[in-house]
Coordinates of C-alpha atoms and ligand atoms in Angstrom, one line a residue:
M1 CA -80.3 18.7 24.7
H2 CA -80.7 18.8 28.5
V3 CA -79.1 15.9 30.4
K4 CA -81.3 16.4 33.4
L5 CA -85.0 15.6 33.8
N6 CA -87.2 18.7 34.1
E7 CA -89.7 19.1 37.0
E8 CA -92.6 17.4 35.2
Q9 CA -90.4 14.5 34.2
R10 CA -89.1 14.1 37.7
L11 CA -92.6 14.0 39.1
L12 CA -93.6 11.4 36.5
K13 CA -90.5 9.3 37.5
D14 CA -91.6 9.4 41.2
T15 CA -95.2 8.5 40.4
V16 CA -94.2 5.6 38.1
R17 CA -91.6 4.4 40.6
Q18 CA -94.3 4.2 43.3
F19 CA -96.7 2.4 40.9
A20 CA -93.9 0.0 39.9
E21 CA -92.9 -0.7 43.5
E22 CA -96.5 -1.1 44.9
V23 CA -98.3 -2.7 42.0
V24 CA -95.8 -4.3 39.6
R25 CA -93.0 -5.6 41.8
P26 CA -95.2 -7.8 44.0
N27 CA -96.3 -9.9 41.0
A28 CA -93.1 -9.8 38.9
K29 CA -91.7 -13.2 40.2
E30 CA -95.0 -14.9 39.9
I31 CA -95.9 -13.9 36.4
D32 CA -92.4 -14.8 35.3
E33 CA -93.0 -18.3 36.6
T34 CA -96.6 -18.8 35.4
G35 CA -96.4 -16.8 32.2
I36 CA -99.9 -15.5 32.9
F37 CA -100.4 -12.2 31.0
P38 CA -100.9 -9.4 33.7
R39 CA -104.0 -7.7 32.2
A40 CA -105.0 -6.1 35.5
Y41 CA -101.6 -4.4 35.7
Y42 CA -102.1 -3.1 32.1
D43 CA -105.5 -1.7 33.0
Q44 CA -104.1 0.1 36.0
A45 CA -101.2 1.4 33.9
G46 CA -103.8 2.7 31.4
E47 CA -105.6 4.6 34.1
L48 CA -102.4 6.3 35.0
G49 CA -101.9 7.4 31.4
L50 CA -99.0 5.0 30.7
A51 CA -100.6 3.2 27.7
G52 CA -100.3 6.2 25.4
V53 CA -97.7 8.4 27.0
C54 CA -96.9 10.5 23.9
V55 CA -100.4 10.5 22.3
P56 CA -102.3 13.8 22.2
E57 CA -104.9 14.2 24.9
E58 CA -107.7 14.5 22.3
Y59 CA -107.0 10.8 21.4
G60 CA -106.8 9.5 25.0
G61 CA -103.1 9.9 25.6
A62 CA -101.0 11.8 28.2
A63 CA -99.4 14.1 25.6
M64 CA -95.9 13.9 27.1
D65 CA -92.5 13.8 25.3
T66 CA -90.4 10.8 24.4
I67 CA -87.9 11.3 27.3
S68 CA -90.9 11.0 29.6
Y69 CA -91.9 7.8 27.8
C70 CA -88.3 6.5 28.3
V71 CA -88.7 7.3 32.0
V72 CA -91.9 5.3 32.2
I73 CA -90.5 2.2 30.4
E74 CA -87.3 2.3 32.5
E75 CA -89.1 2.6 35.8
I76 CA -91.5 -0.3 35.0
S77 CA -88.7 -2.5 33.6
R78 CA -86.5 -1.8 36.6
V79 CA -88.9 -4.0 38.6
C80 CA -90.4 -6.2 35.8
A81 CA -89.2 -6.4 32.2
T82 CA -92.3 -8.3 31.1
S83 CA -94.5 -5.4 32.3
G84 CA -92.1 -3.0 30.5
V85 CA -92.3 -4.6 27.1
I86 CA -96.2 -4.9 27.3
L87 CA -96.4 -1.1 27.6
S88 CA -93.6 -0.4 25.2
V89 CA -95.4 -2.4 22.4
N90 CA -98.7 -0.7 23.0
N91 CA -97.1 2.8 23.1
S92 CA -94.4 2.6 20.4
L93 CA -95.5 -0.1 18.0
V94 CA -99.3 0.5 18.1
C95 CA -100.2 4.0 19.3
D96 CA -97.3 5.7 17.5
P97 CA -98.1 4.5 14.0
L98 CA -101.8 5.1 14.5
D99 CA -101.0 8.7 15.5
K100 CA -98.6 9.2 12.7
Y101 CA -100.3 7.5 9.8
G102 CA -104.0 7.1 10.9
S103 CA -106.9 9.0 9.5
E104 CA -109.0 11.1 11.8
E105 CA -111.7 8.3 11.9
Q106 CA -109.0 5.7 12.7
K107 CA -107.6 7.8 15.5
R108 CA -111.0 8.2 17.1
E109 CA -112.1 4.6 16.7
F110 CA -108.8 2.8 17.4
L111 CA -106.1 5.1 18.8
T112 CA -108.3 6.5 21.6
P113 CA -109.2 3.3 23.3
L114 CA -105.6 2.0 22.9
A115 CA -103.9 5.2 24.2
S116 CA -106.3 5.3 27.2
G117 CA -105.5 1.7 28.0
Q118 CA -109.1 0.4 27.5
K119 CA -107.7 -1.8 24.7
L120 CA -104.4 -3.5 24.2
G121 CA -102.5 -3.6 20.9
C122 CA -99.9 -5.8 19.3
F123 CA -97.7 -5.4 16.2
A124 CA -97.8 -8.3 13.7
L125 CA -94.8 -8.1 11.4
T126 CA -92.6 -11.1 12.0
E127 CA -93.4 -14.4 10.3
P128 CA -91.8 -17.9 10.4
G129 CA -89.6 -17.0 7.4
A130 CA -89.4 -13.2 7.9
G131 CA -87.5 -12.1 11.0
S132 CA -84.5 -9.9 10.3
D133 CA -85.7 -9.9 6.7
A134 CA -88.9 -8.2 7.5
G135 CA -89.7 -7.5 3.9
G136 CA -89.8 -11.2 3.1
L137 CA -93.2 -11.7 4.7
L138 CA -95.7 -13.9 3.0
T139 CA -99.1 -12.9 4.5
T140 CA -101.3 -11.6 1.6
A141 CA -104.1 -9.1 1.5
V142 CA -106.2 -9.2 -1.6
R143 CA -108.7 -6.4 -2.4
D144 CA -112.3 -7.6 -2.7
G145 CA -114.9 -4.9 -3.0
D146 CA -114.8 -2.7 0.1
D147 CA -112.6 -5.2 2.0
Y148 CA -109.2 -6.8 1.9
V149 CA -109.0 -10.6 2.5
L150 CA -106.0 -11.5 4.6
N151 CA -104.3 -14.9 4.8
G152 CA -101.1 -15.8 6.6
N153 CA -99.3 -16.5 9.8
K154 CA -97.3 -14.3 12.3
V155 CA -95.0 -15.5 15.0
F156 CA -93.4 -14.2 18.3
I157 CA -96.1 -11.5 18.6
T158 CA -95.7 -9.7 22.0
N159 CA -99.1 -9.0 23.6
G160 CA -100.6 -11.4 21.0
T161 CA -102.5 -13.7 23.5
D162 CA -104.5 -10.7 24.9
A163 CA -104.4 -8.0 22.2
D164 CA -107.7 -6.5 21.1
I165 CA -106.2 -4.8 18.1
A166 CA -103.3 -5.7 15.9
I167 CA -101.3 -3.7 13.4
V168 CA -100.9 -6.3 10.6
F169 CA -98.5 -6.2 7.7
A170 CA -99.3 -8.0 4.5
K171 CA -98.4 -8.1 0.9
T172 CA -100.9 -6.4 -1.4
D173 CA -98.5 -6.7 -4.3
P174 CA -96.3 -9.8 -3.9
E175 CA -94.2 -9.0 -6.9
A176 CA -93.2 -5.6 -5.6
G177 CA -90.9 -6.6 -2.7
N178 CA -90.8 -4.1 0.1
K179 CA -92.9 -1.7 -1.9
G180 CA -95.8 -4.2 -2.1
I181 CA -96.4 -4.3 1.7
T182 CA -99.4 -2.6 3.3
A183 CA -100.4 -2.1 7.0
F184 CA -103.9 -2.8 8.4
I185 CA -105.7 -2.2 11.7
V186 CA -107.3 -5.5 12.7
Q187 CA -109.6 -6.3 15.6
S188 CA -108.9 -9.6 17.2
D189 CA -112.6 -10.6 17.5
I190 CA -113.3 -10.8 13.8
P191 CA -113.9 -14.1 11.9
G192 CA -110.7 -15.5 10.5
F193 CA -108.4 -14.2 13.3
S194 CA -107.0 -16.9 15.6
R195 CA -104.1 -17.1 18.0
G196 CA -101.9 -19.8 19.4
E197 CA -100.9 -20.8 22.9
H198 CA -98.7 -18.6 25.1
E199 CA -95.0 -19.2 24.2
Y200 CA -92.9 -20.1 27.2
K201 CA -89.6 -18.2 26.9
L202 CA -86.2 -17.8 28.6
G203 CA -87.3 -14.3 29.9
V204 CA -90.1 -11.7 29.7
N205 CA -92.2 -14.8 30.1
A206 CA -95.6 -13.2 30.6
S207 CA -95.6 -10.8 27.7
G208 CA -98.3 -12.8 25.8
T209 CA -95.9 -14.0 23.0
T210 CA -97.8 -16.1 20.6
E211 CA -98.6 -16.9 16.9
L212 CA -101.4 -15.3 15.0
A213 CA -103.1 -16.8 12.0
F214 CA -105.4 -15.1 9.5
T215 CA -107.7 -17.3 7.4
D216 CA -109.8 -15.5 4.8
M217 CA -110.1 -12.7 7.3
R218 CA -112.0 -9.7 5.8
V219 CA -110.7 -6.3 6.9
P220 CA -112.6 -3.2 5.6
A221 CA -110.5 -1.0 3.3
S222 CA -111.2 1.8 5.8
Q223 CA -108.9 0.0 8.2
R224 CA -105.9 0.2 5.9
L225 CA -103.2 2.2 7.7
G226 CA -101.5 4.5 5.3
D227 CA -101.4 3.9 1.5
E228 CA -101.2 0.7 -0.3
G229 CA -97.5 -0.2 -0.6
Q230 CA -96.5 2.1 2.2
G231 CA -96.4 -0.7 4.8
F232 CA -92.7 -1.3 4.9
R233 CA -92.1 2.4 5.6
V234 CA -94.8 2.3 8.3
A235 CA -93.0 -0.7 9.9
M236 CA -89.5 0.8 9.7
T237 CA -90.4 4.2 11.0
T238 CA -92.4 2.6 13.8
L239 CA -89.5 0.3 14.7
D240 CA -87.3 3.4 15.0
G241 CA -89.5 4.5 17.9
G242 CA -89.8 0.9 19.2
R243 CA -86.1 0.7 19.5
V244 CA -86.0 3.7 21.8
G245 CA -88.5 1.9 24.0
I246 CA -86.5 -1.3 24.1
A247 CA -83.4 0.8 24.9
A248 CA -85.2 2.3 27.8
Q249 CA -86.3 -1.2 28.8
A250 CA -82.7 -2.4 28.8
V251 CA -81.6 0.5 30.9
G252 CA -84.4 -0.3 33.4
I253 CA -83.4 -4.0 33.6
A254 CA -79.7 -3.0 34.2
Q255 CA -80.7 -0.5 36.8
G256 CA -82.9 -3.0 38.6
A257 CA -80.1 -5.6 38.6
F258 CA -77.6 -2.9 39.8
D259 CA -79.8 -1.8 42.7
E260 CA -80.2 -5.5 43.8
A261 CA -76.4 -6.1 43.6
L262 CA -75.5 -2.8 45.4
A263 CA -77.9 -3.7 48.3
Y264 CA -76.6 -7.3 48.4
S265 CA -73.0 -6.2 48.4
K266 CA -73.6 -4.1 51.6
E267 CA -75.4 -6.9 53.4
R268 CA -73.4 -9.9 52.4
E269 CA -70.3 -10.5 54.7
Q270 CA -67.3 -12.7 53.8
F271 CA -64.0 -12.7 55.6
G272 CA -65.6 -10.8 58.4
R273 CA -66.7 -7.7 56.4
P274 CA -69.3 -6.6 53.8
I275 CA -68.2 -7.7 50.3
S276 CA -68.8 -4.0 49.2
S277 CA -65.6 -3.2 51.0
F278 CA -63.5 -5.4 48.6
Q279 CA -62.1 -3.5 45.7
A280 CA -63.1 -6.3 43.2
I281 CA -66.7 -5.7 44.0
Q282 CA -66.3 -1.9 44.0
F283 CA -64.8 -2.1 40.5
Y284 CA -67.8 -4.1 39.3
L285 CA -70.1 -1.5 40.8
A286 CA -68.2 1.4 39.3
D287 CA -68.2 -0.2 35.8
M288 CA -72.0 -1.0 36.1
A289 CA -73.0 2.5 37.3
T290 CA -70.9 4.2 34.5
E291 CA -72.3 2.0 31.8
I292 CA -75.9 2.5 32.9
D293 CA -75.5 6.3 32.8
A294 CA -73.9 6.2 29.4
A295 CA -76.7 3.9 28.1
R296 CA -79.4 6.2 29.5
F297 CA -78.0 9.3 27.9
L298 CA -77.8 7.6 24.5
T299 CA -81.4 6.6 24.9
W300 CA -82.4 10.1 25.9
K301 CA -80.5 11.4 22.9
A302 CA -82.5 9.3 20.5
A303 CA -85.7 10.4 22.3
W304 CA -84.7 14.0 22.1
T305 CA -83.9 13.7 18.4
K306 CA -87.3 12.2 17.8
D307 CA -89.1 15.0 19.7
N308 CA -87.2 17.5 17.6
K309 CA -88.7 16.0 14.5
K310 CA -85.4 15.0 13.0
R311 CA -84.8 11.5 11.5
Y312 CA -83.6 9.4 14.4
T313 CA -83.0 6.0 12.8
L314 CA -79.3 6.2 13.6
E315 CA -79.8 7.4 17.2
A316 CA -82.4 4.7 17.9
A317 CA -80.3 1.9 16.5
Q318 CA -77.2 3.1 18.5
A319 CA -79.3 3.3 21.7
K320 CA -80.8 -0.1 21.2
L321 CA -77.4 -1.7 20.3
F322 CA -75.5 -0.2 23.2
T323 CA -78.1 -0.5 25.9
S324 CA -79.0 -4.1 25.2
E325 CA -75.3 -5.2 25.2
M326 CA -74.8 -3.1 28.3
A327 CA -77.7 -4.9 30.0
Q328 CA -76.0 -8.3 29.3
R329 CA -72.8 -7.1 31.0
V330 CA -74.5 -5.4 33.9
T331 CA -76.9 -8.2 34.7
S332 CA -74.0 -10.7 34.5
K333 CA -71.9 -8.7 36.9
A334 CA -74.9 -8.3 39.2
L335 CA -75.3 -12.1 39.3
Q336 CA -71.6 -12.5 39.9
I337 CA -71.8 -10.2 42.9
H338 CA -74.5 -12.4 44.3
G339 CA -72.3 -15.5 44.0
G340 CA -74.0 -18.8 44.3
Y341 CA -77.2 -17.2 45.6
G342 CA -77.5 -15.3 42.4
Y343 CA -77.8 -18.5 40.5
T344 CA -80.8 -19.6 42.5
R345 CA -84.5 -18.6 41.9
E346 CA -84.6 -17.2 45.5
Y347 CA -83.0 -13.9 44.3
N348 CA -84.4 -11.6 41.6
V349 CA -81.0 -11.2 39.9
E350 CA -81.3 -14.4 37.7
R351 CA -84.6 -13.1 36.3
Y352 CA -82.9 -9.8 35.3
F353 CA -80.1 -11.8 33.7
R354 CA -82.6 -13.9 31.7
D355 CA -84.8 -10.9 30.8
A356 CA -81.9 -8.8 29.5
R357 CA -81.1 -11.3 26.8
I358 CA -84.2 -10.6 24.6
T359 CA -83.3 -6.9 24.3
E360 CA -80.5 -8.0 21.9
I361 CA -83.0 -9.8 19.8
Y362 CA -86.4 -8.3 19.5
E363 CA -87.2 -5.1 17.4
G364 CA -84.1 -6.0 15.4
T365 CA -81.1 -8.0 16.6
S366 CA -77.8 -6.4 17.4
E367 CA -76.5 -7.4 14.0
I368 CA -79.4 -5.6 12.3
Q369 CA -78.8 -2.5 14.5
K370 CA -75.2 -2.5 13.2
L371 CA -76.4 -2.7 9.6
V372 CA -78.7 0.2 10.2
I373 CA -76.0 2.2 11.9
A374 CA -73.5 1.5 9.2
S375 CA -75.9 2.5 6.4
Q376 CA -76.7 5.8 8.2
V377 CA -73.1 6.6 8.9
L378 CA -72.0 5.8 5.3
R379 CA -74.9 7.8 3.9
D380 CA -73.9 10.9 5.9
A381 CA -70.2 10.6 5.2
Ligands
CAA1 N1 -87.2 5.0 8.1 C1 -87.7 5.3 6.9 N2 -87.5 4.6 5.8 C2 -86.8 3.4 5.9 C3 -86.2 3.0 7.2 C4 -86.5 3.9 8.3 N3 -86.0 3.6 9.5 N4 -85.6 1.9 7.0 C5 -85.7 1.5 5.7 N5 -86.4 2.5 5.1 C6 -86.7 2.6 3.7 C7 -85.4 2.7 2.9 O1 -85.1 4.0 2.7 C8 -85.8 2.1 1.5 O2 -86.6 3.0 0.8 P1 -86.4 3.1 -0.8 O3 -86.7 1.7 -1.4 O4 -87.4 4.2 -1.2 O5 -85.0 3.5 -1.0 C9 -86.8 1.0 1.9 O6 -87.3 1.3 3.2 C10 -86.1 -0.4 2.0 O7 -85.0 -0.3 2.9 P2 -83.8 -1.3 2.9 O8 -83.3 -1.6 1.5 O9 -82.8 -0.9 3.9 O10 -84.6 -2.7 3.4 P3 -84.1 -4.1 3.7 O11 -85.1 -5.1 3.1 O12 -82.6 -4.3 3.3 O13 -84.2 -4.2 5.3 C11 -83.6 -3.9 7.6 C12 -83.7 -3.4 6.1 C13 -83.0 -2.8 8.4 C14 -82.8 -5.2 7.7 C15 -85.1 -4.2 8.0 O14 -85.6 -5.3 7.4 C16 -85.2 -4.5 9.5 O15 -85.2 -3.5 10.3 N6 -85.2 -5.8 10.0 C17 -85.4 -6.1 11.3 C18 -86.9 -6.3 11.6 C19 -87.3 -6.1 13.0 O16 -86.8 -5.2 13.7 N7 -88.3 -6.8 13.4 C20 -88.9 -6.6 14.7 C21 -90.2 -7.2 14.8 S1 -91.3 -6.5 16.0 C22 -90.8 -7.0 17.5 O17 -89.8 -7.5 17.7 C23 -91.7 -6.5 18.6 C24 -91.5 -7.3 19.9 O18 -91.5 -8.5 20.0 C25 -91.4 -6.5 21.1

């Protein structure tokens, strides 16, 4: 594994940083406050090839590797974590399973517009009673002729307010536990599909989080993703990839907070000199810079393992666990360096501090990551 970006990845990083600085940063504060989903940003990101970074070109994607994908999510999240997760969900949780499990027809009809950014996707797994226990979902899908009829509710669905297409998980055999779950590709404009209001949250406030409800919603059997009963596996393997994306998001949030704190420490004077000249602040900066690098390399290791077609459940969970907890520590120190100003809305650092918190929760809490890591470590022992 190379620990340096290659020429193509460096060029991508520069391009995405410029896009992030010019297009994403100017709106980051406002969308955090209003919670309005930034669809225009998503459309522009799609034009740049960022909606389907790893998807083959024949299906509308940019055909890059997973380290490149991490670079994209980190650079966007460095200025706006909301914008980072919107892309991460479309890439990892929607395009990736369509590419992996979709039929040729499904790829042409659904993956291509999603990967090119013409459409936006969401991933509908979580339910009011099924969060960490994803297999406990209650939404049902009953076969009726050439269709399935879906009934149920989903909660906390990122991109849900604006998504055109949802990957929905439902029980086709409620008696069969995890093995009775099936995945479906669902358009949001079909009868029986409805969504709730935008959910106001502590952070990543404009990521379109909402509830979805399905009432006698007919989905053609041709839109079943994978086999009947394969849905839990589809969800888990998809989340392996999603966790790499969230790890990259956490690295980006931490890097953004670090950059703000570093600049502030050089400008802010106390006792007649910049606070960066005090050893207490220098030690904070040293710890932050070291932790961010360690987290980034762990993330790239998971990405590299994925690209090398090895099972990367362990690496993804380790990256997600470490980066999200690192992001708490780094954003907290960045706020501390800002002192009282850091606690106000005038400075960006409080937004980074709030945004970082969700990375320990979504796509599997830290506690779930530890369960996954332990089971992999014990299995390999
Ligand atoms: N890859 C392949 N197969 C896997 C797998 C993986 N990563 N994880 C589990 N499986 C397989 C197991 O091998 C097992 O197969 P067999 O029955 O054939 O042996 C089967 O799936 C069941 O596995 P478990 O017994 O481990 O299942 P479990 O019910 O105990 O649950 C869990 C395991 C890890 C706790 C899982 O439920 C989980 O990951 N929970 C967290 C859910 C989550 O991350 N939700 C995120 C929602 S999406 C989101 O957050 C998006 C957003 O907002 C941005």
